N, CA, C and O atoms as a Tinker XYZ file with bonds, in Angstrom:
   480  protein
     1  N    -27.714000  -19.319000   -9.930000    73     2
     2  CA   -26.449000  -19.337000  -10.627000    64     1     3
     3  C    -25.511000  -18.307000   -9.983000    63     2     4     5
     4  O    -26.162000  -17.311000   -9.664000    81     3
     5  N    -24.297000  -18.206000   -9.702000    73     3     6
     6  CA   -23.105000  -17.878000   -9.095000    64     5     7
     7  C    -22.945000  -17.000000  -10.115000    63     6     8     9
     8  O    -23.217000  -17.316000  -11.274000    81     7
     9  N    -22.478000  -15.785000   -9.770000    73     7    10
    10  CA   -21.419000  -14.794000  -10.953000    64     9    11
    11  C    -20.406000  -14.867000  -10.592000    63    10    12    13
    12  O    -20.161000  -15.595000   -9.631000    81    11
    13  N    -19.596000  -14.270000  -11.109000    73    11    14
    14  CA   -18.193000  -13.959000  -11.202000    64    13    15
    15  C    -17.775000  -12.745000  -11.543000    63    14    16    17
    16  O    -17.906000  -12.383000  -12.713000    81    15
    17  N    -17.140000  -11.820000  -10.488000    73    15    18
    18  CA   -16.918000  -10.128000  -10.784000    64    17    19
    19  C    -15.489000   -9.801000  -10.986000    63    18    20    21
    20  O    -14.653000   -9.609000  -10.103000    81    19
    21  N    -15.311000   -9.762000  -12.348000    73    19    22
    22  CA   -14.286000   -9.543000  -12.649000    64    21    23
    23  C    -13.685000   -7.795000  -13.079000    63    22    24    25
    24  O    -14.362000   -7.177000  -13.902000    81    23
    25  N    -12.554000   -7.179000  -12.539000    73    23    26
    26  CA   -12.164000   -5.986000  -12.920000    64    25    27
    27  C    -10.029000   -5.901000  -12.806000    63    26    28    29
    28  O     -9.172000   -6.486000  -12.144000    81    27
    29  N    -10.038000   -5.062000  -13.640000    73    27    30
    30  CA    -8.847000   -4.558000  -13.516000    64    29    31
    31  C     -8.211000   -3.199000  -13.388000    63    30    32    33
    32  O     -8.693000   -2.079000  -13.558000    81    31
    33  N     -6.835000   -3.642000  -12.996000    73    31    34
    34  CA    -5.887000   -2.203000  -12.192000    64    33    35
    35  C     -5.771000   -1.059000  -13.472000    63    34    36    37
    36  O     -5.493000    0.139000  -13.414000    81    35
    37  N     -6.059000   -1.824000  -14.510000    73    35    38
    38  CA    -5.729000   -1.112000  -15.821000    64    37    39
    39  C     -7.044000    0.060000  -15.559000    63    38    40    41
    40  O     -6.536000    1.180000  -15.628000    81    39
    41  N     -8.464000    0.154000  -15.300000    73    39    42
    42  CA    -9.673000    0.687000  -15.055000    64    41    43
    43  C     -9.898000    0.657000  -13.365000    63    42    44    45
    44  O    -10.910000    0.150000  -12.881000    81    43
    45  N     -8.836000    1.258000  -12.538000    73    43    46
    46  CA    -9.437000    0.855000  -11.492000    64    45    47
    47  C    -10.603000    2.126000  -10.982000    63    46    48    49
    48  O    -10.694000    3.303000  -11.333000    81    47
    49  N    -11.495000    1.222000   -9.915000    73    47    50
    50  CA   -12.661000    2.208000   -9.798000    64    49    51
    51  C    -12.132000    3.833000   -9.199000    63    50    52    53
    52  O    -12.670000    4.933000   -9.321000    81    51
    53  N    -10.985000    3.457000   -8.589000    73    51    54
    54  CA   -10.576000    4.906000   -8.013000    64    53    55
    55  C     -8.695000    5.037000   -7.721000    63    54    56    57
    56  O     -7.968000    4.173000   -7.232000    81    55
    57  N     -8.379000    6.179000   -8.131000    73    55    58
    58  CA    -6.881000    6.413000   -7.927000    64    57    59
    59  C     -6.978000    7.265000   -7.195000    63    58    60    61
    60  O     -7.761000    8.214000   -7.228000    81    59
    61  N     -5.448000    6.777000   -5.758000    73    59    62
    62  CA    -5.029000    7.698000   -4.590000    64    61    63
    63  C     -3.580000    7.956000   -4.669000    63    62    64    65
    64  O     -2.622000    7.183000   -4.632000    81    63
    65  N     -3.678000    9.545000   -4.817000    73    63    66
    66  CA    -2.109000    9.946000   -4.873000    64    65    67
    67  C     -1.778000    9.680000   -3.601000    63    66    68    69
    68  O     -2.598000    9.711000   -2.683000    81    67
    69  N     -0.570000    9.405000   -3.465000    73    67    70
    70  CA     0.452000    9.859000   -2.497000    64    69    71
    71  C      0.773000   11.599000   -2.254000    63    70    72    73
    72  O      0.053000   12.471000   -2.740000    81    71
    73  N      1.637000   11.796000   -1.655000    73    71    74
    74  CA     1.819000   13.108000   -1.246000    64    73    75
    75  C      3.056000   13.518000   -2.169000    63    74    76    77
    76  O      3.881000   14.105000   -1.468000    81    75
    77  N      3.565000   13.390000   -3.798000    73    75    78
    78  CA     4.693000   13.657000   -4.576000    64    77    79
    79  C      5.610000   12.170000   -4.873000    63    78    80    81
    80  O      6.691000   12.199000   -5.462000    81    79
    81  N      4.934000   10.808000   -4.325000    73    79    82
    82  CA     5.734000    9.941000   -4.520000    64    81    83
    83  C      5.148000    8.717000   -4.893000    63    82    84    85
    84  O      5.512000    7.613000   -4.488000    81    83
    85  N      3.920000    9.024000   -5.941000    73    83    86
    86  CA     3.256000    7.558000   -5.924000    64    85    87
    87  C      1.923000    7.544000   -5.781000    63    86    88    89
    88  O      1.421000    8.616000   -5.442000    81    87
    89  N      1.107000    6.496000   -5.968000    73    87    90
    90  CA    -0.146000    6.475000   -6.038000    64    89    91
    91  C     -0.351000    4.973000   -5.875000    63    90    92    93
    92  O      0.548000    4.136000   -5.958000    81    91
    93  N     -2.064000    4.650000   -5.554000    73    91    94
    94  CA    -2.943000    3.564000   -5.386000    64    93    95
    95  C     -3.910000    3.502000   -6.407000    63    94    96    97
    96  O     -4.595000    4.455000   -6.776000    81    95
    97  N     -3.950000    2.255000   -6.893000    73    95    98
    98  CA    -5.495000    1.996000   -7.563000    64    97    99
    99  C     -5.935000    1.380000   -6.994000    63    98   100   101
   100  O     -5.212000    0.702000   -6.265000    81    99
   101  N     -7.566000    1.167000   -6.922000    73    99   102
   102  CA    -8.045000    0.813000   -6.291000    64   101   103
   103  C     -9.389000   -0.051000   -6.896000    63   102   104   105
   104  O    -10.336000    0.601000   -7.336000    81   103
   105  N     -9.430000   -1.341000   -6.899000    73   103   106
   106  CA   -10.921000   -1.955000   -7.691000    64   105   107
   107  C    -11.179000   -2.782000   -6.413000    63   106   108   109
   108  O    -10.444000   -3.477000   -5.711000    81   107
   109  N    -12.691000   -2.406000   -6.357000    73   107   110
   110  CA   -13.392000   -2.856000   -5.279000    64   109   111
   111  C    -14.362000   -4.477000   -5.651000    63   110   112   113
   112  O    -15.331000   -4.248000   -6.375000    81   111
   113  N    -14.242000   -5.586000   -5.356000    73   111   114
   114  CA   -14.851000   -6.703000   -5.540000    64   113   115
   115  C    -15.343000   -7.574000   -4.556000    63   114   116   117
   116  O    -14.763000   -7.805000   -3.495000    81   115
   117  N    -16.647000   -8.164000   -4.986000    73   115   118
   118  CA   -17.050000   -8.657000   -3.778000    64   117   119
   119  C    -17.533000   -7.765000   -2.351000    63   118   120   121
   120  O    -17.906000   -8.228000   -1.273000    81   119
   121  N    -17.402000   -6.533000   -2.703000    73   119   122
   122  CA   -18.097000   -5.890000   -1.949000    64   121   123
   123  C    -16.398000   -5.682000   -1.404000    63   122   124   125
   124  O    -16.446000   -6.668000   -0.668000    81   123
   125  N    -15.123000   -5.223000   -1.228000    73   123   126
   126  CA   -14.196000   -5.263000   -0.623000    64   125   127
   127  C    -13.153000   -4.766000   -1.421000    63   126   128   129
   128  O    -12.929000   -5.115000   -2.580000    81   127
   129  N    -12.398000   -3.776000   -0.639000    73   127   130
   130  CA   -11.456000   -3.202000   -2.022000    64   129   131
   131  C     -9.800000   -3.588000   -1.558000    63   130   132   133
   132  O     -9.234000   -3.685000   -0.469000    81   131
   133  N     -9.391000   -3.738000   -2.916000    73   131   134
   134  CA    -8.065000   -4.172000   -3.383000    64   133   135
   135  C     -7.392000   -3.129000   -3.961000    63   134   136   137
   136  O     -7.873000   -2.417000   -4.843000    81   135
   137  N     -6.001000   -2.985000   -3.370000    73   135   138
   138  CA    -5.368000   -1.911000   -4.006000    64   137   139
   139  C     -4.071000   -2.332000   -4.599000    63   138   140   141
   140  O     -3.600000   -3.340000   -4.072000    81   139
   141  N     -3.337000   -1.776000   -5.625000    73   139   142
   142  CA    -2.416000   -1.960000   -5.991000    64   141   143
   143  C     -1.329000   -1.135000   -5.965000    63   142   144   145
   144  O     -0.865000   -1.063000   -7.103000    81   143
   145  N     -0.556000   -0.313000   -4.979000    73   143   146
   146  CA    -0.096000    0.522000   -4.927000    64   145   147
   147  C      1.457000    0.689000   -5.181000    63   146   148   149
   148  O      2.278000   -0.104000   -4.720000    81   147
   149  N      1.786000    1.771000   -5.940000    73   147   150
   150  CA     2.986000    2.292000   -6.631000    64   149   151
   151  C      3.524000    3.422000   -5.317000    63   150   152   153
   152  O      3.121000    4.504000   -4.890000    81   151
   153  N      4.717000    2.422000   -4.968000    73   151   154
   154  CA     5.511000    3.473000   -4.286000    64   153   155
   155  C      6.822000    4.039000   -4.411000    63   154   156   157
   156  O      7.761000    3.659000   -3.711000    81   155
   157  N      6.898000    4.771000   -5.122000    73   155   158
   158  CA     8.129000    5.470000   -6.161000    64   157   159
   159  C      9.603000    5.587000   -5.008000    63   158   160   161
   160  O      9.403000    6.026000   -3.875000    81   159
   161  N     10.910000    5.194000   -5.397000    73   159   162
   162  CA    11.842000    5.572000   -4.808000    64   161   163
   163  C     11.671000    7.132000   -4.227000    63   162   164   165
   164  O     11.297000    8.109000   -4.876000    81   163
   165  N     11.988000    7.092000   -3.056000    73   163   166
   166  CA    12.438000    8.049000   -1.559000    64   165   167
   167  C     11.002000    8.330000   -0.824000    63   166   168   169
   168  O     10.827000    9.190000    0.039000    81   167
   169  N      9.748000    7.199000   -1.468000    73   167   170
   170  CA     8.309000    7.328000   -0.373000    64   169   171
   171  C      8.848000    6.897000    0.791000    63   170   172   173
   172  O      9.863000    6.259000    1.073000    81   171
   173  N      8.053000    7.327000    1.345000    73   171   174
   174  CA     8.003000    7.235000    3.076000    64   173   175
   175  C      6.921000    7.340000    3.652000    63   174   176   177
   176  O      6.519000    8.477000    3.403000    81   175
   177  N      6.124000    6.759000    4.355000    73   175   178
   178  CA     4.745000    6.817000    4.862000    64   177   179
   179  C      4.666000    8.003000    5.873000    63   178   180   181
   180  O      3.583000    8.550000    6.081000    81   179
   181  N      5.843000    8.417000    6.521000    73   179   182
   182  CA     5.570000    9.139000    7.358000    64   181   183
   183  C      5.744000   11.007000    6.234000    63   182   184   185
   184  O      5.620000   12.115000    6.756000    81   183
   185  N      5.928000   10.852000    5.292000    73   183   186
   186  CA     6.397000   12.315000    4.621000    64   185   187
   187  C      5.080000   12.038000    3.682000    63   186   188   189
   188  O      4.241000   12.936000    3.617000    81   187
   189  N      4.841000   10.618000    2.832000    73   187   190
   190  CA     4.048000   10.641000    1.811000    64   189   191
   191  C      2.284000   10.257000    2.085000    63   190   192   193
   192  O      1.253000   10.311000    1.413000    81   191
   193  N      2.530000   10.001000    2.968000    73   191   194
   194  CA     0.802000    9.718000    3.326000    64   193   195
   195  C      0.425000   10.349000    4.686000    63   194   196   197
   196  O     -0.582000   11.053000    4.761000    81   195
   197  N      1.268000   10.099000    5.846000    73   195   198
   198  CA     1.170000   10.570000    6.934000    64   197   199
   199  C      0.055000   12.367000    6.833000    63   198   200   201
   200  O     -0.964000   12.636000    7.469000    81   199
   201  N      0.869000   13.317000    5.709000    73   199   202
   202  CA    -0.178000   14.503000    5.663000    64   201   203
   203  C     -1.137000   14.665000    4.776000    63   202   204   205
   204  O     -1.513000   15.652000    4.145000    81   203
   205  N     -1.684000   12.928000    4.827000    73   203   206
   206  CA    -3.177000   13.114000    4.104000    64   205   207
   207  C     -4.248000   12.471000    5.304000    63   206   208   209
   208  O     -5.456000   12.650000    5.453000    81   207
   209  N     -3.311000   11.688000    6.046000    73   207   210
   210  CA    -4.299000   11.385000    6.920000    64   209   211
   211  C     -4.139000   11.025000    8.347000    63   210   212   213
   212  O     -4.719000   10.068000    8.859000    81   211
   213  N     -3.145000   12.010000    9.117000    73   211   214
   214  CA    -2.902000   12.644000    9.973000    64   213   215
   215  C     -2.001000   11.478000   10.878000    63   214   216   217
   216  O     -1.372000   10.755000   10.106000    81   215
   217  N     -1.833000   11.197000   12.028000    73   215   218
   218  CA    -1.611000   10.543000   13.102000    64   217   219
   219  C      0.176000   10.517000   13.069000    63   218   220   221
   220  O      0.905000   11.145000   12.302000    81   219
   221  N      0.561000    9.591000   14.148000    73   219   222
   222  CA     2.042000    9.514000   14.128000    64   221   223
   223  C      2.729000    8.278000   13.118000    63   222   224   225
   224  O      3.848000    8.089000   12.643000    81   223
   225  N      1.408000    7.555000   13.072000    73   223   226
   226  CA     2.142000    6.081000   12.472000    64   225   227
   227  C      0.845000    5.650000   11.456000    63   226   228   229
   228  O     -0.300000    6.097000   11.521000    81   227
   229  N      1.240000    4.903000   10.745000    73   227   230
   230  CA     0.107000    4.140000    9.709000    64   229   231
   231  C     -0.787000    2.956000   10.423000    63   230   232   233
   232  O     -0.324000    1.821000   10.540000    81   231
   233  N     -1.591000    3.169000   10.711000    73   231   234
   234  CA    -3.099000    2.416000   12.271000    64   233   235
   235  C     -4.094000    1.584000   10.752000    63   234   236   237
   236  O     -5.316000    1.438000   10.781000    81   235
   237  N     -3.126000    1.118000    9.468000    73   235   238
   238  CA    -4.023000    0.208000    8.539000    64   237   239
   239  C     -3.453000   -1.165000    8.582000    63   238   240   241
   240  O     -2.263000   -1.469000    8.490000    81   239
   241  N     -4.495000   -1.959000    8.737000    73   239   242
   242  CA    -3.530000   -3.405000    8.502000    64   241   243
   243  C     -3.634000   -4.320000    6.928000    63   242   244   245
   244  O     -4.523000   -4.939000    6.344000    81   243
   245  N     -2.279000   -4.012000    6.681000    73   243   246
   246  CA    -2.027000   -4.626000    5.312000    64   245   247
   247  C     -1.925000   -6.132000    5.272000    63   246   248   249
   248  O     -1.428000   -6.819000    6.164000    81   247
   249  N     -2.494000   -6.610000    4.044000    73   247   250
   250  CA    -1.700000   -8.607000    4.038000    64   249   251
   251  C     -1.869000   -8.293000    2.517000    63   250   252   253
   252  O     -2.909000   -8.095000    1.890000    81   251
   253  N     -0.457000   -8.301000    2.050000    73   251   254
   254  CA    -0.445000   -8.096000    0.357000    64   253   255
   255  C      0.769000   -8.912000   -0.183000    63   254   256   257
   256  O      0.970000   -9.941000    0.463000    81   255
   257  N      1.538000   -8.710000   -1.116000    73   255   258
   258  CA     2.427000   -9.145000   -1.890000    64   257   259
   259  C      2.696000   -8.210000   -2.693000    63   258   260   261
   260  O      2.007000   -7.338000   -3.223000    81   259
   261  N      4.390000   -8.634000   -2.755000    73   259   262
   262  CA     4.634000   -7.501000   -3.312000    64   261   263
   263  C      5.226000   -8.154000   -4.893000    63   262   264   265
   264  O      5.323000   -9.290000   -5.357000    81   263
   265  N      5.488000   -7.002000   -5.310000    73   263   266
   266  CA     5.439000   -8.021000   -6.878000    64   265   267
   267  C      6.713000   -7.137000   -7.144000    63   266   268   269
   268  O      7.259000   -7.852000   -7.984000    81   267
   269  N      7.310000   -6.364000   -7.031000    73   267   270
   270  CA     8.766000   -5.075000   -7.606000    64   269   271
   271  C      9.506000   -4.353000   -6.339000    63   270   272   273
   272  O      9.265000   -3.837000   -5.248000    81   271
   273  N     10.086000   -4.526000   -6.827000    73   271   274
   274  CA    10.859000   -3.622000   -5.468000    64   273   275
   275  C     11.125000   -3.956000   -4.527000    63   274   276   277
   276  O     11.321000   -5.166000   -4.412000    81   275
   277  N     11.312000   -2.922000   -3.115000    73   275   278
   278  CA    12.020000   -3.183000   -2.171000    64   277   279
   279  C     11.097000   -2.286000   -1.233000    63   278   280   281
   280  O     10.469000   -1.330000   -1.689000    81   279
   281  N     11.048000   -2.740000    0.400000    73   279   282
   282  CA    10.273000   -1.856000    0.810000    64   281   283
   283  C     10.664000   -2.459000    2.878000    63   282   284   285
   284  O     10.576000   -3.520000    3.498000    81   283
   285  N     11.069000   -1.067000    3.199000    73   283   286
   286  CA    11.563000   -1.561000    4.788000    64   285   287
   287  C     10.373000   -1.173000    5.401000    63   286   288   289
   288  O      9.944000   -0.088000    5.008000    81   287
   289  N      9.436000   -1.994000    6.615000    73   287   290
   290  CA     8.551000   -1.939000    7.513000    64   289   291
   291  C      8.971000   -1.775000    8.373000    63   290   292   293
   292  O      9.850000   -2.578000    8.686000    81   291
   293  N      8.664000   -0.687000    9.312000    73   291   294
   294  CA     9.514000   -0.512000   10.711000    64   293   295
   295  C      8.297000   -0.048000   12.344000    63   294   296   297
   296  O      7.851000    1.044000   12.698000    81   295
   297  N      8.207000   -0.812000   12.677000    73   295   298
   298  CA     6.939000   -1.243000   13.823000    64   297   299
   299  C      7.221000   -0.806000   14.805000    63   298   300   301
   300  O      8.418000   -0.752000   15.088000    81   299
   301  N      6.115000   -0.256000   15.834000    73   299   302
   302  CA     6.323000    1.101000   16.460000    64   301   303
   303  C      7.051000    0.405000   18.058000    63   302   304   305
   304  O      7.210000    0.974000   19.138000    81   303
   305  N      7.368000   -0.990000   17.649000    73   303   306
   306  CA     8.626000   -1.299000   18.974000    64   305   307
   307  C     10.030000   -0.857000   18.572000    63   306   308   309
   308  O     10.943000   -0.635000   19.367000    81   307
   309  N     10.103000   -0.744000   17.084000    73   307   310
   310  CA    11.319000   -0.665000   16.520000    64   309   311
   311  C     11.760000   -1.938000   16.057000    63   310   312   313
   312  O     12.988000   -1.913000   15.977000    81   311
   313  N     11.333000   -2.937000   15.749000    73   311   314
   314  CA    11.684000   -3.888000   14.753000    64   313   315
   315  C     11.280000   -3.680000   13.763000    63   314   316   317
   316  O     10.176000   -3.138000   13.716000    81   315
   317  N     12.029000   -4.034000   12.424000    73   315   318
   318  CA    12.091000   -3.911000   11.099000    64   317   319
   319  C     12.290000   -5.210000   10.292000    63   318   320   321
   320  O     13.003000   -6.153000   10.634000    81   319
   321  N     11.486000   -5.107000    9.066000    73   319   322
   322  CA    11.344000   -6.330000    8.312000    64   321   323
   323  C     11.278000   -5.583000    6.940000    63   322   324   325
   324  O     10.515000   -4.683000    6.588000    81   323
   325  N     12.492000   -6.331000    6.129000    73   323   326
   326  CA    12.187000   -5.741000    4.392000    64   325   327
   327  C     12.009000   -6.376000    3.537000    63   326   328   329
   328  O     12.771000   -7.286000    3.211000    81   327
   329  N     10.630000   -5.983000    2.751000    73   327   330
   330  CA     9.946000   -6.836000    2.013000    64   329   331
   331  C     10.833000   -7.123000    0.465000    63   330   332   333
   332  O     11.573000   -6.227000    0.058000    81   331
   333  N     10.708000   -8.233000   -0.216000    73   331   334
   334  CA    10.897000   -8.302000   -1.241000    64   333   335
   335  C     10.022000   -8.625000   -2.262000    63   334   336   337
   336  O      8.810000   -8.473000   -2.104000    81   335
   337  N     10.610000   -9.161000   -3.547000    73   335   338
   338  CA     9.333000   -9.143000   -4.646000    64   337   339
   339  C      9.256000  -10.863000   -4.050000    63   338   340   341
   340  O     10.059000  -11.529000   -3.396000    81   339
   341  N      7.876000  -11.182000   -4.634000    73   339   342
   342  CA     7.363000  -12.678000   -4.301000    64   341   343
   343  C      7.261000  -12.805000   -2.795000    63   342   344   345
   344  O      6.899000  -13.955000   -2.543000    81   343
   345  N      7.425000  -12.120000   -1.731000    73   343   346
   346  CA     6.933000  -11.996000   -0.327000    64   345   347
   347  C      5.032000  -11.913000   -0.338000    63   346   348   349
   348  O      4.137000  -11.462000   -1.053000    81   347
   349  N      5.157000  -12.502000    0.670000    73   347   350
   350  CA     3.634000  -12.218000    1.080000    64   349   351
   351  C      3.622000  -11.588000    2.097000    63   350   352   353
   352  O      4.788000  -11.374000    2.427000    81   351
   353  N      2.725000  -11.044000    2.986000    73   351   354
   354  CA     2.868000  -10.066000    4.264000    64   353   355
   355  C      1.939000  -10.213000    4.894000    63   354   356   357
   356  O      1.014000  -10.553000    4.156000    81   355
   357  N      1.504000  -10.112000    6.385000    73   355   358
   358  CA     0.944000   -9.830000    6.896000    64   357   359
   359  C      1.475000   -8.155000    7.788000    63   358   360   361
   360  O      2.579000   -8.438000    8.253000    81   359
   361  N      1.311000   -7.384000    7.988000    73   359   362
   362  CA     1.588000   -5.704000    8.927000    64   361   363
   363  C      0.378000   -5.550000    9.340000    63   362   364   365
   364  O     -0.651000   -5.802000    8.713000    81   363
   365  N      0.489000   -5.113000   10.458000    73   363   366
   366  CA    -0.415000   -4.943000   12.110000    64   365   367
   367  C     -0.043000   -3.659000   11.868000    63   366   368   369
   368  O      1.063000   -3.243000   11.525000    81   367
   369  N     -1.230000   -2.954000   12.109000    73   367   370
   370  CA    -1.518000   -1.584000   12.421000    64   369   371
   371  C     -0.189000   -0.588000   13.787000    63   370   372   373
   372  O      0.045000   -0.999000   14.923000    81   371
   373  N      0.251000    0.341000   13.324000    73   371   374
   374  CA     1.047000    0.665000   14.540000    64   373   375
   375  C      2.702000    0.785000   13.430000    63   374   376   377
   376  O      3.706000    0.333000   13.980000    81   375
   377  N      2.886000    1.380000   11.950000    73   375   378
   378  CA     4.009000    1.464000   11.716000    64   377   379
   379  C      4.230000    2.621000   10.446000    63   378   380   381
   380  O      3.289000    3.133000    9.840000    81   379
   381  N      5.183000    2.813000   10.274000    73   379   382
   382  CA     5.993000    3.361000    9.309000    64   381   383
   383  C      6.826000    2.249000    7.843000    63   382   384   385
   384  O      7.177000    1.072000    7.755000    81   383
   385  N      6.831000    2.993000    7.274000    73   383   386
   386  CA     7.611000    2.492000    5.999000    64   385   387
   387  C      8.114000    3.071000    5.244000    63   386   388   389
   388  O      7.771000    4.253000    5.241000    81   387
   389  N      9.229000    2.649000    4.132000    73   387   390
   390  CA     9.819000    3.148000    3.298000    64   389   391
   391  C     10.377000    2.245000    2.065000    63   390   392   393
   392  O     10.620000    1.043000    2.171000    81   391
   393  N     10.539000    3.004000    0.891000    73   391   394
   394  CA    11.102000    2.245000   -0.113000    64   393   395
   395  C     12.375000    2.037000   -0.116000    63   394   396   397
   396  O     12.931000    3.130000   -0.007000    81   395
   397  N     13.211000    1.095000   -0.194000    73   395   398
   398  CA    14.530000    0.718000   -0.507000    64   397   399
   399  C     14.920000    0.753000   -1.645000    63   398   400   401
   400  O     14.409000    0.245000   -2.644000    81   399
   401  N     16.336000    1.674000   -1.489000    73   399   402
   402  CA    16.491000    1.378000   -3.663000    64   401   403
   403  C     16.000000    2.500000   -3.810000    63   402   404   405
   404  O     15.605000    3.447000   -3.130000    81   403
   405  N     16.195000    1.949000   -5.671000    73   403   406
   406  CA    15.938000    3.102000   -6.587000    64   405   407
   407  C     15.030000    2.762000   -7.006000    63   406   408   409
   408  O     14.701000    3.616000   -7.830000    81   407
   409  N     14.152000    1.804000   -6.977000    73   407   410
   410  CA    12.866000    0.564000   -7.994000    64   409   411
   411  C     11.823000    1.493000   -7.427000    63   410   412   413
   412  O     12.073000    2.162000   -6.425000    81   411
   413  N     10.881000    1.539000   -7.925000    73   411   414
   414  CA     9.422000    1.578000   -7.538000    64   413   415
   415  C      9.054000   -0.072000   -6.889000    63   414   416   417
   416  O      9.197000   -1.135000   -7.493000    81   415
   417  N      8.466000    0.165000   -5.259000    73   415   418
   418  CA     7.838000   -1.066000   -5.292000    64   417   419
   419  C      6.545000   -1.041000   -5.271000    63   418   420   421
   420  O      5.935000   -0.180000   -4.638000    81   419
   421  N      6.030000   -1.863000   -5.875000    73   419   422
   422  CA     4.527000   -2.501000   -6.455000    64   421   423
   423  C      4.518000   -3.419000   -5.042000    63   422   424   425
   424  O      5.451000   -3.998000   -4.487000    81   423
   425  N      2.948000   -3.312000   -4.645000    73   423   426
   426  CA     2.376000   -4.144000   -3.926000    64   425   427
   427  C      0.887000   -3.827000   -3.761000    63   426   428   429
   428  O      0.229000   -2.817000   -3.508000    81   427
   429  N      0.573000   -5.437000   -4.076000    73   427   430
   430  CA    -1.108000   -5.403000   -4.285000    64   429   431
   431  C     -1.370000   -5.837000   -2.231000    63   430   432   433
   432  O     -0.669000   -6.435000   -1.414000    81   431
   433  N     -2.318000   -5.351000   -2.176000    73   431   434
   434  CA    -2.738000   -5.567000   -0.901000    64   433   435
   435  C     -4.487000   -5.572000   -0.562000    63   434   436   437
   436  O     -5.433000   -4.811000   -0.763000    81   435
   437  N     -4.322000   -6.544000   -0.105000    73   435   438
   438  CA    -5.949000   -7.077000    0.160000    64   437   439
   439  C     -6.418000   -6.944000    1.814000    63   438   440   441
   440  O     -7.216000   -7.679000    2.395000    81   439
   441  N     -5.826000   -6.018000    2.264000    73   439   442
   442  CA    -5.988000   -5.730000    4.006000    64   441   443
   443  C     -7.151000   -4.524000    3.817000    63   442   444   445
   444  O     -7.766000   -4.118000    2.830000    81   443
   445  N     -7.151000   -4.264000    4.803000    73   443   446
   446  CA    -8.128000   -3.149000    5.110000    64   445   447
   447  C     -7.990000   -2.245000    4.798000    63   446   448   449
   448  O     -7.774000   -1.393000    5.660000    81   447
   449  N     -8.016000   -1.960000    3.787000    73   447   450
   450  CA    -7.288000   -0.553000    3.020000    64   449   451
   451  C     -8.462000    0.323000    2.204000    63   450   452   453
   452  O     -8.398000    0.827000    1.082000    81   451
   453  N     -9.773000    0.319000    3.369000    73   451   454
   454  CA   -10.596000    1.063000    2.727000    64   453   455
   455  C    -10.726000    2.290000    2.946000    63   454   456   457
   456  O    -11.673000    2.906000    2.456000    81   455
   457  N     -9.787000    2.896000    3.736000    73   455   458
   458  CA    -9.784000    4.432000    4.223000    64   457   459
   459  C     -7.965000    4.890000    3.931000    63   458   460   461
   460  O     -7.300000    5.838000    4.346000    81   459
   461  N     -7.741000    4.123000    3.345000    73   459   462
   462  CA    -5.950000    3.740000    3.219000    64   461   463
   463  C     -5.491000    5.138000    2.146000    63   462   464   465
   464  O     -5.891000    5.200000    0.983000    81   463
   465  N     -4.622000    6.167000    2.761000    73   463   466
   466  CA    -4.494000    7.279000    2.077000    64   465   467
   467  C     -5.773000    8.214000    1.527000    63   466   468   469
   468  O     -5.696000    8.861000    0.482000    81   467
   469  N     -6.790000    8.192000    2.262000    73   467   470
   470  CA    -8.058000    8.799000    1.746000    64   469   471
   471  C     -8.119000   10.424000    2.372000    63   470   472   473
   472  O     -8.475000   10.571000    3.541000    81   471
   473  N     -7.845000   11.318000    1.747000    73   471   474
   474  CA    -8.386000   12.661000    2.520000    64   473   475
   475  C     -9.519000   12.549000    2.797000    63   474   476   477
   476  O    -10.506000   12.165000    2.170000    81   475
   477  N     -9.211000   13.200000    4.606000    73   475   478
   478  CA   -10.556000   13.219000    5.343000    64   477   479
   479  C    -10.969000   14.562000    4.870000    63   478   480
   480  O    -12.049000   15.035000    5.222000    81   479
């Protein structure tokens, strides 16, 4: 017989601050974790996560949706793409980001985000 593993963001197994602008939950299923992350107006990957886990650019690859907000991706050729709510995504390792607006944007993301804002 098949189970079915069900959990929610409301209990997630683990929360990751940001650096003063936001946070991740995180419920792991299927052996694979899902995050739902809150990124509060004026985050920036390079100010809000960048000094938790070092390098020049964000080296995670996201494929999520975003469900609130606004959010500019900017890729280390220098092209830029800004997400909206009801977007789906795929982002390749190799970028920066930021929130647009005043909104918090929400985006659940099912990429590789198992070391994603983690102090080493």
């Amino acid at each position: 017989m098949k189970s079915i593993e069900v959990k929610t963001f409301d209990k997630p197994d683990e929360t990751r601050d940001f650096e003063g602008k936001g946070w991740a939950d995180i419920c792991t299923v299927g052996g694979k974790p899902v995050a739902r992350g809150h990124f509060e107006p004026g985050w920036k990957w390079s100010q809000n996560v960048k000094p938790i886990v070092g390098g020049d650019m964000c080296q995670v690859s996201h494929l999520g949706y975003v469900l609130e907000g606004r959010m500019r991706v900017i890729m280390a050729d220098g092209s830029e793409q800004e997400l909206v709510p009801g977007e789906v995504v795929a982002i390749h390792p190799g970028h920066d980001a930021e929130v647009v607006g005043n909104e918090t944007c929400v985006f659940v993301d099912f990429g590789e985000i198992a070391e994603y804002a983690l102090r080493k």
